[in-house]
Amino acid sequence: MSLLSISSVSKTYGRDARALIDVSLVVPAGARTAIVGPSGSGKTTLLKLIAGFERPDAGRITLEGAVLAGEGVHVPAHKRGIGIVSQDGALFPHLTVGENIGFGLPKRQDGRDRRIAALMAMVELDADMLSRRPHQLSGGQQQRVALARALALEPRLMLLDEPFSALDTGLRDTMRRTVSRILAASGTTSILVTHDQGEALSFADHVAVFREGRLVQAGSPQSLYRCPADRQTALFLGDAVLLEATVAAGQAETVLGSIPVGSTDKASTGTASTSLVMLRPEQLRIRWLGLGEADLVKGARARVLDSEFGGGLCRLTVEVGEGPARTVLDLRVSGFDVAAPGETVAIEVVGQGHVLPA
Ligand code: ADP
Ligand code: MG
């Protein structure tokens, strides 16, 4: 069941800054949705429209079937029942942690202190931090307070605008997992906005990719990663190996051999057509042919042009194919057995390729 529905929403700032163009998106109840796109793609604008801080020029936004914006309606932000956590947490600096968390709760409500304590526990903050002020907390702790403050109001929907981007890398991953767990445990439907595709793919059940104000593609993290709508999305969501191919009857003929491809219109037509086939780097099994067992190893042969040691994950630049078919590929291999320039490796493809539109 959908909780939030966005239909044909557009937003232009001033005369010609088109921030969102005809965006339609459905957010399922209870799910975690990620909106991912490069800076300036309209992500924050969409959150502002949902929260009620901006008005759409066209289109309609509904929550649980009721119109929030559009059709002459504009429900004020504080009446929408939507929680927000922003990049910097935006805590009140002069209030304690407890006062920040309890800010929206009625002052003389029974059990108020117990509720604040429960929220502290929920976001995994020690009770002895209750009387601290925001500047006495780490970035990650401040974000937990911001989350607790938003959860205190039991929002119907939680919006998170790049809430981890100000944190260090290690802490960012930990916080992402913590927040994901807390939202799942409280059953809160949430939308995370991020420019980090790894964060989007690991946080969400449902991902929407934005580019230049438009929704490019939406779906499960797995389907987007494996079957991106176009080349740009493929490269935005991760490293990709792109191969020119002749595609017919579910098979792509490439410089790495014949690769099965998923059923797209193109792949299933009888007539062969030239296309671009995408593989993710982890679909390539790369083996070094240095031990005299070369005849036994399956896969296309590639000459190593360059290798760069990088610890657990190393880069290998290889060329495969001859003459006009010669293709240079950038690959990733484990640091355990990196081949040197001039050596030969075998490349075997695992799983299906994905045909990209020309
Ligand atoms: P994102 O969050 O993906 O980085 P934004 O929604 O903040 O993108 O911005 C989308 C576009 O709208 C950008 O080109 C930005 O410059 C423009 N924009 C955002 N806010 C305003 C504003 N208040 N006035 C004018 N232009 C704006
Ligand atoms: Mg933004």
Tab-separated table of C-alpha atoms and ligand atoms in Angstrom:
chain	number	residue	atom	x	y	z
A	1	MET	CA	0.000	0.000	0.000
A	2	SER	CA	1.313	3.441	-0.830
A	3	LEU	CA	1.602	5.999	1.944
A	4	LEU	CA	2.836	8.954	-0.048
A	5	SER	CA	2.006	9.619	-3.640
A	6	ILE	CA	3.645	12.270	-5.792
A	7	SER	CA	1.933	12.902	-9.114
A	8	SER	CA	3.389	14.970	-11.965
A	9	VAL	CA	5.049	17.454	-9.629
A	10	SER	CA	7.080	20.338	-11.056
A	11	LYS	CA	8.904	23.152	-9.305
A	12	THR	CA	10.753	26.134	-10.746
A	13	TYR	CA	12.545	28.686	-8.570
A	14	GLY	CA	12.348	32.266	-9.803
A	15	ARG	CA	11.887	32.497	-13.532
A	16	ASP	CA	13.920	29.641	-14.937
A	17	ALA	CA	15.632	27.462	-12.285
A	18	ARG	CA	13.765	24.243	-13.055
A	19	ALA	CA	14.420	22.133	-9.982
A	20	LEU	CA	11.832	19.391	-10.597
A	21	ILE	CA	10.198	18.393	-13.851
A	22	ASP	CA	7.071	16.239	-13.936
A	23	VAL	CA	8.052	13.891	-11.109
A	24	SER	CA	5.791	10.989	-10.149
A	25	LEU	CA	6.755	8.638	-7.351
A	26	VAL	CA	4.982	6.327	-4.955
A	27	VAL	CA	6.373	5.623	-1.485
A	28	PRO	CA	5.165	2.327	-0.009
A	29	ALA	CA	4.021	2.281	3.634
A	30	GLY	CA	6.564	0.917	6.074
A	31	ALA	CA	9.378	0.948	3.515
A	32	ARG	CA	12.641	2.789	3.374
A	33	THR	CA	12.966	4.737	0.151
A	34	ALA	CA	16.179	6.402	-1.000
A	35	ILE	CA	16.295	9.315	-3.386
A	36	VAL	CA	19.715	9.461	-4.951
A	37	GLY	CA	21.207	11.812	-7.495
A	38	PRO	CA	24.106	14.183	-8.005
A	39	SER	CA	24.164	17.597	-6.360
A	40	GLY	CA	21.576	19.922	-7.899
A	41	SER	CA	19.327	17.128	-9.183
A	42	GLY	CA	16.338	18.359	-7.137
A	43	LYS	CA	16.432	16.004	-4.148
A	44	THR	CA	16.148	18.623	-1.409
A	45	THR	CA	13.482	20.454	-3.365
A	46	LEU	CA	11.377	17.295	-3.441
A	47	LEU	CA	11.726	16.891	0.344
A	48	LYS	CA	10.748	20.542	0.859
A	49	LEU	CA	7.616	20.017	-1.226
A	50	ILE	CA	6.723	16.893	0.761
A	51	ALA	CA	7.407	18.622	4.092
A	52	GLY	CA	5.456	21.724	3.087
A	53	PHE	CA	8.317	24.258	3.066
A	54	GLU	CA	7.783	24.921	-0.644
A	55	ARG	CA	4.755	24.692	-2.928
A	56	PRO	CA	4.736	22.781	-6.214
A	57	ASP	CA	3.970	24.763	-9.394
A	58	ALA	CA	2.068	21.803	-10.755
A	59	GLY	CA	1.079	18.323	-9.669
A	60	ARG	CA	-0.229	16.846	-6.468
A	61	ILE	CA	1.143	15.271	-3.289
A	62	THR	CA	-1.034	13.026	-1.144
A	63	LEU	CA	-0.358	11.309	2.192
A	64	GLU	CA	-2.622	8.430	3.191
A	65	GLY	CA	-4.961	9.501	0.413
A	66	ALA	CA	-5.388	13.094	1.628
A	67	VAL	CA	-4.079	15.943	-0.531
A	68	LEU	CA	-1.172	17.810	1.110
A	69	ALA	CA	-0.279	20.008	-1.839
A	70	GLY	CA	-1.743	20.811	-5.236
A	71	GLU	CA	-5.287	21.347	-6.476
A	72	GLY	CA	-5.373	24.627	-4.550
A	73	VAL	CA	-4.547	22.889	-1.273
A	74	HIS	CA	-1.503	23.615	0.872
A	75	VAL	CA	-1.455	21.905	4.260
A	76	PRO	CA	0.982	23.838	6.500
A	77	ALA	CA	4.203	22.016	7.391
A	78	HIS	CA	3.390	21.621	11.097
A	79	LYS	CA	0.084	19.907	10.308
A	80	ARG	CA	1.508	17.262	7.992
A	81	GLY	CA	2.807	14.855	10.635
A	82	ILE	CA	6.118	14.570	8.835
A	83	GLY	CA	9.471	14.367	10.655
A	84	ILE	CA	12.703	15.751	9.261
A	85	VAL	CA	16.371	15.165	9.993
A	86	SER	CA	18.755	17.356	8.047
A	87	GLN	CA	22.455	17.150	7.269
A	88	ASP	CA	23.596	19.076	10.339
A	89	GLY	CA	20.841	17.850	12.667
A	90	ALA	CA	19.775	21.463	13.338
A	91	LEU	CA	19.554	20.966	17.109
A	92	PHE	CA	18.722	23.892	19.367
A	93	PRO	CA	22.203	24.799	20.682
A	94	HIS	CA	21.021	26.359	23.955
A	95	LEU	CA	18.850	23.376	24.953
A	96	THR	CA	20.053	20.126	26.536
A	97	VAL	CA	19.773	16.782	24.802
A	98	GLY	CA	16.648	15.966	26.824
A	99	GLU	CA	15.059	19.325	26.037
A	100	ASN	CA	15.849	18.912	22.348
A	101	ILE	CA	14.271	15.467	22.217
A	102	GLY	CA	11.227	16.569	24.190
A	103	PHE	CA	10.819	19.847	22.305
A	104	GLY	CA	7.599	18.914	20.530
A	105	LEU	CA	6.082	16.952	23.427
A	106	PRO	CA	3.430	18.610	25.628
A	107	LYS	CA	5.174	20.191	28.629
A	108	ARG	CA	3.248	18.682	31.527
A	109	GLN	CA	2.359	15.356	29.980
A	110	ASP	CA	2.407	12.298	32.261
A	111	GLY	CA	5.324	10.033	31.524
A	112	ARG	CA	7.123	12.697	29.478
A	113	ASP	CA	10.492	11.931	31.080
A	114	ARG	CA	9.978	8.230	30.570
A	115	ARG	CA	9.184	8.842	26.920
A	116	ILE	CA	12.382	10.890	26.469
A	117	ALA	CA	14.384	8.142	28.187
A	118	ALA	CA	12.835	5.535	25.895
A	119	LEU	CA	13.707	7.618	22.837
A	120	MET	CA	17.300	7.992	24.110
A	121	ALA	CA	17.501	4.220	24.433
A	122	MET	CA	15.950	3.733	21.011
A	123	VAL	CA	18.664	5.791	19.308
A	124	GLU	CA	21.280	4.121	21.515
A	125	LEU	CA	22.370	7.170	23.496
A	126	ASP	CA	23.567	6.782	27.122
A	127	ALA	CA	21.169	8.219	29.698
A	128	ASP	CA	23.998	10.303	31.191
A	129	MET	CA	24.021	12.449	28.035
A	130	LEU	CA	20.565	13.797	28.837
A	131	SER	CA	21.832	17.051	30.329
A	132	ARG	CA	24.586	17.738	27.815
A	133	ARG	CA	24.304	20.433	25.183
A	134	PRO	CA	24.738	19.724	21.464
A	135	HIS	CA	28.300	21.121	21.316
A	136	GLN	CA	29.347	18.500	23.897
A	137	LEU	CA	28.356	15.671	21.548
A	138	SER	CA	30.080	14.075	18.565
A	139	GLY	CA	28.561	14.453	15.098
A	140	GLY	CA	27.075	10.973	15.243
A	141	GLN	CA	25.543	11.587	18.688
A	142	GLN	CA	24.016	14.864	17.480
A	143	GLN	CA	22.410	13.021	14.569
A	144	ARG	CA	20.947	10.478	16.992
A	145	VAL	CA	19.435	13.301	19.056
A	146	ALA	CA	17.984	14.837	15.891
A	147	LEU	CA	16.490	11.471	14.965
A	148	ALA	CA	15.060	10.978	18.470
A	149	ARG	CA	13.530	14.473	18.372
A	150	ALA	CA	11.859	13.683	15.066
A	151	LEU	CA	10.682	10.236	16.255
A	152	ALA	CA	9.200	11.771	19.426
A	153	LEU	CA	6.340	13.175	17.371
A	154	GLU	CA	5.557	9.735	15.910
A	155	PRO	CA	5.601	11.047	12.345
A	156	ARG	CA	3.652	9.311	9.624
A	157	LEU	CA	6.660	9.812	7.417
A	158	MET	CA	10.319	10.561	8.185
A	159	LEU	CA	12.435	12.596	5.797
A	160	LEU	CA	16.214	12.407	6.060
A	161	ASP	CA	18.194	14.899	3.970
A	162	GLU	CA	21.807	13.708	3.662
A	163	PRO	CA	21.902	13.046	7.425
A	164	PHE	CA	25.230	11.220	7.351
A	165	SER	CA	27.223	13.348	4.927
A	166	ALA	CA	28.887	15.454	7.638
A	167	LEU	CA	30.176	12.342	9.416
A	168	ASP	CA	33.518	10.532	8.926
A	169	THR	CA	33.434	7.515	6.618
A	170	GLY	CA	33.547	4.809	9.307
A	171	LEU	CA	30.954	6.521	11.473
A	172	ARG	CA	28.774	7.163	8.428
A	173	ASP	CA	28.432	3.440	7.743
A	174	THR	CA	27.709	2.644	11.391
A	175	MET	CA	25.120	5.421	11.637
A	176	ARG	CA	23.462	4.352	8.405
A	177	ARG	CA	22.996	0.850	9.773
A	178	THR	CA	21.836	2.124	13.160
A	179	VAL	CA	19.301	4.542	11.681
A	180	SER	CA	18.083	1.921	9.248
A	181	ARG	CA	17.530	-0.493	12.135
A	182	ILE	CA	15.759	2.112	14.303
A	183	LEU	CA	13.400	3.102	11.500
A	184	ALA	CA	12.611	-0.530	10.759
A	185	ALA	CA	12.023	-1.282	14.457
A	186	SER	CA	9.665	1.670	14.874
A	187	GLY	CA	7.908	0.832	11.603
A	188	THR	CA	8.417	4.392	10.369
A	189	THR	CA	8.111	4.958	6.626
A	190	SER	CA	11.120	6.963	5.576
A	191	ILE	CA	12.726	8.745	2.669
A	192	LEU	CA	16.490	9.188	2.678
A	193	VAL	CA	18.035	11.717	0.332
A	194	THR	CA	21.664	11.182	-0.578
A	195	HIS	CA	24.177	11.790	-3.368
A	196	ASP	CA	26.002	8.601	-2.328
A	197	GLN	CA	24.845	5.627	-4.385
A	198	GLY	CA	26.362	3.075	-1.991
A	199	GLU	CA	24.416	4.617	0.877
A	200	ALA	CA	21.197	4.557	-1.145
A	201	LEU	CA	21.602	0.952	-2.268
A	202	SER	CA	22.405	-0.337	1.225
A	203	PHE	CA	19.836	1.728	3.161
A	204	ALA	CA	16.713	1.359	1.136
A	205	ASP	CA	14.155	-1.221	0.005
A	206	HIS	CA	13.210	1.102	-2.805
A	207	VAL	CA	15.495	3.523	-4.672
A	208	ALA	CA	14.638	6.446	-6.956
A	209	VAL	CA	17.392	7.920	-9.139
A	210	PHE	CA	17.178	11.625	-9.983
A	211	ARG	CA	19.055	13.586	-12.624
A	212	GLU	CA	18.582	17.226	-13.557
A	213	GLY	CA	15.198	17.465	-11.889
A	214	ARG	CA	13.800	14.305	-13.400
A	215	LEU	CA	13.135	10.882	-11.966
A	216	VAL	CA	15.222	8.596	-14.141
A	217	GLN	CA	14.397	5.212	-12.639
A	218	ALA	CA	12.869	3.683	-9.515
A	219	GLY	CA	12.946	0.142	-8.204
A	220	SER	CA	14.633	-2.229	-5.798
A	221	PRO	CA	18.357	-1.662	-5.170
A	222	GLN	CA	19.139	-4.986	-6.860
A	223	SER	CA	17.121	-4.273	-9.995
A	224	LEU	CA	18.592	-0.782	-10.393
A	225	TYR	CA	22.140	-1.983	-9.907
A	226	ARG	CA	21.785	-4.896	-12.306
A	227	CYS	CA	19.421	-3.356	-14.851
A	228	PRO	CA	19.981	0.406	-14.958
A	229	ALA	CA	17.831	2.337	-17.429
A	230	ASP	CA	20.723	3.896	-19.281
A	231	ARG	CA	24.479	4.243	-19.438
A	232	GLN	CA	24.621	7.298	-17.162
A	233	THR	CA	22.586	5.552	-14.466
A	234	ALA	CA	24.731	2.432	-14.843
A	235	LEU	CA	27.883	4.440	-14.158
A	236	PHE	CA	26.275	6.507	-11.407
A	237	LEU	CA	25.253	3.415	-9.441
A	238	GLY	CA	28.653	1.716	-9.531
A	239	ASP	CA	31.594	0.588	-11.625
A	240	ALA	CA	30.495	-0.930	-14.895
A	241	VAL	CA	32.136	-2.886	-17.680
A	242	LEU	CA	30.612	-1.751	-20.974
A	243	LEU	CA	31.020	-3.945	-24.028
A	244	GLU	CA	29.924	-3.420	-27.597
A	245	ALA	CA	27.880	-6.401	-28.640
A	246	THR	CA	25.796	-7.963	-31.339
A	247	VAL	CA	22.633	-9.093	-29.635
A	248	ALA	CA	20.212	-11.716	-30.904
A	249	ALA	CA	17.981	-14.368	-29.352
A	250	GLY	CA	19.006	-13.666	-25.776
A	251	GLN	CA	22.745	-13.842	-26.450
A	252	ALA	CA	25.262	-11.029	-26.786
A	253	GLU	CA	28.383	-11.684	-28.827
A	254	THR	CA	31.173	-9.691	-27.227
A	255	VAL	CA	34.915	-9.524	-27.085
A	256	LEU	CA	34.623	-11.619	-23.900
A	257	GLY	CA	32.637	-14.299	-25.723
A	258	SER	CA	28.950	-15.084	-25.844
A	259	ILE	CA	27.045	-13.722	-22.837
A	260	PRO	CA	23.380	-14.412	-22.028
A	261	VAL	CA	21.375	-11.220	-21.657
A	262	GLY	CA	18.110	-10.582	-19.860
A	263	SER	CA	14.927	-10.395	-21.852
A	264	THR	CA	14.683	-6.867	-23.145
A	265	ASP	CA	12.868	-5.866	-26.322
A	266	LYS	CA	16.204	-5.662	-28.042
A	267	ALA	CA	17.534	-8.970	-26.843
A	268	SER	CA	14.470	-10.932	-27.835
A	269	THR	CA	14.060	-9.665	-31.385
A	270	GLY	CA	15.147	-12.116	-34.035
A	271	THR	CA	17.275	-9.642	-35.940
A	272	ALA	CA	20.777	-9.049	-34.620
A	273	SER	CA	21.485	-5.509	-33.516
A	274	THR	CA	24.526	-3.704	-32.229
A	275	SER	CA	24.174	-2.705	-28.599
A	276	LEU	CA	26.017	-1.885	-25.455
A	277	VAL	CA	26.058	-4.628	-22.852
A	278	MET	CA	26.806	-3.869	-19.217
A	279	LEU	CA	28.378	-6.166	-16.654
A	280	ARG	CA	29.282	-5.302	-13.083
A	281	PRO	CA	32.968	-5.888	-12.249
A	282	GLU	CA	32.126	-8.662	-9.784
A	283	GLN	CA	30.650	-10.643	-12.683
A	284	LEU	CA	34.103	-11.119	-14.151
A	285	ARG	CA	36.179	-14.006	-12.865
A	286	ILE	CA	39.758	-13.077	-13.624
A	287	ARG	CA	42.514	-15.658	-13.433
A	288	TRP	CA	46.212	-15.217	-13.840
A	289	LEU	CA	47.743	-17.671	-16.300
A	290	GLY	CA	51.200	-17.847	-14.798
A	291	LEU	CA	51.382	-21.439	-13.604
A	292	GLY	CA	51.497	-23.505	-16.772
A	293	GLU	CA	47.846	-24.545	-16.477
A	294	ALA	CA	46.745	-22.094	-19.146
A	295	ASP	CA	45.141	-24.731	-21.376
A	296	LEU	CA	42.742	-25.747	-18.612
A	297	VAL	CA	41.471	-22.288	-17.807
A	298	LYS	CA	38.260	-21.138	-19.459
A	299	GLY	CA	37.561	-17.620	-20.580
A	300	ALA	CA	38.697	-14.935	-23.002
A	301	ARG	CA	42.393	-14.100	-22.974
A	302	ALA	CA	43.428	-10.581	-22.069
A	303	ARG	CA	46.813	-8.876	-21.986
A	304	VAL	CA	47.605	-6.840	-18.908
A	305	LEU	CA	48.539	-3.259	-19.783
A	306	ASP	CA	48.753	-1.863	-16.296
A	307	SER	CA	48.135	-2.936	-12.741
A	308	GLU	CA	47.823	-0.893	-9.618
A	309	PHE	CA	48.130	-2.485	-6.207
A	310	GLY	CA	45.572	-1.100	-3.764
A	311	GLY	CA	45.421	-3.647	-0.937
A	312	GLY	CA	42.276	-5.746	-0.874
A	313	LEU	CA	41.085	-4.401	-4.185
A	314	CYS	CA	43.457	-3.676	-7.077
A	315	ARG	CA	42.970	-2.233	-10.537
A	316	LEU	CA	43.923	-4.088	-13.656
A	317	THR	CA	43.861	-2.482	-17.095
A	318	VAL	CA	43.757	-5.084	-19.829
A	319	GLU	CA	43.259	-5.255	-23.574
A	320	VAL	CA	41.224	-7.967	-25.147
A	321	GLY	CA	40.455	-8.718	-28.788
A	322	GLU	CA	42.407	-7.806	-31.913
A	323	GLY	CA	42.219	-5.144	-34.607
A	324	PRO	CA	38.965	-3.196	-34.666
A	325	ALA	CA	37.566	-5.408	-31.874
A	326	ARG	CA	40.386	-4.436	-29.516
A	327	THR	CA	38.869	-3.229	-26.248
A	328	VAL	CA	40.551	-1.841	-23.165
A	329	LEU	CA	38.886	-2.745	-19.879
A	330	ASP	CA	39.413	-1.430	-16.363
A	331	LEU	CA	38.934	-4.310	-13.938
A	332	ARG	CA	39.063	-4.911	-10.215
A	333	VAL	CA	40.852	-7.907	-8.770
A	334	SER	CA	41.725	-9.068	-5.291
A	335	GLY	CA	45.153	-8.005	-4.080
A	336	PHE	CA	46.199	-11.605	-3.654
A	337	ASP	CA	47.372	-12.413	-7.156
A	338	VAL	CA	47.712	-9.276	-9.236
A	339	ALA	CA	49.145	-9.927	-12.684
A	340	ALA	CA	51.955	-7.691	-13.950
A	341	PRO	CA	51.948	-5.720	-17.213
A	342	GLY	CA	52.721	-7.990	-20.163
A	343	GLU	CA	51.189	-11.079	-18.537
A	344	THR	CA	48.023	-12.795	-19.717
A	345	VAL	CA	44.841	-13.339	-17.727
A	346	ALA	CA	41.679	-15.270	-18.483
A	347	ILE	CA	38.327	-13.533	-18.037
A	348	GLU	CA	35.210	-15.575	-17.487
A	349	VAL	CA	31.779	-13.948	-17.251
A	350	VAL	CA	29.377	-14.988	-14.502
A	351	GLY	CA	25.629	-14.438	-14.866
A	352	GLN	CA	23.715	-12.327	-17.346
A	353	GLY	CA	24.638	-9.129	-19.110
A	354	HIS	CA	22.287	-6.178	-19.319
A	355	VAL	CA	21.543	-4.485	-22.638
A	356	LEU	CA	21.630	-0.690	-22.405
A	357	PRO	CA	19.742	1.519	-24.841
A	358	ALA	CA	22.022	2.936	-27.549
B	1	ADP	P1	19.926	18.677	-4.535
B	1	ADP	O1	19.343	18.596	-3.176
B	1	ADP	O2	19.726	17.448	-5.356
B	1	ADP	O3	21.373	19.065	-4.520
B	1	ADP	P2	18.242	21.024	-4.877
B	1	ADP	O4	16.842	20.578	-4.785
B	1	ADP	O5	18.831	21.679	-3.677
B	1	ADP	O6	19.166	19.818	-5.362
B	1	ADP	O7	18.370	22.028	-6.092
B	1	ADP	C1	17.869	21.740	-7.378
B	1	ADP	C2	18.102	22.960	-8.279
B	1	ADP	O8	17.315	24.047	-7.839
B	1	ADP	C3	19.532	23.430	-8.284
B	1	ADP	O9	19.856	23.848	-9.586
B	1	ADP	C4	19.518	24.593	-7.338
B	1	ADP	O10	20.500	25.528	-7.675
B	1	ADP	C5	18.124	25.162	-7.516
B	1	ADP	N1	17.621	25.784	-6.279
B	1	ADP	C6	17.420	25.127	-5.107
B	1	ADP	N2	16.899	25.962	-4.177
B	1	ADP	C7	16.764	27.162	-4.777
B	1	ADP	C8	16.276	28.441	-4.362
B	1	ADP	N3	15.802	28.644	-3.135
B	1	ADP	N4	16.297	29.455	-5.280
B	1	ADP	C9	16.748	29.250	-6.529
B	1	ADP	N5	17.207	28.079	-6.996
B	1	ADP	C10	17.223	27.040	-6.135
B	2	MG	MG	20.255	18.732	-1.273
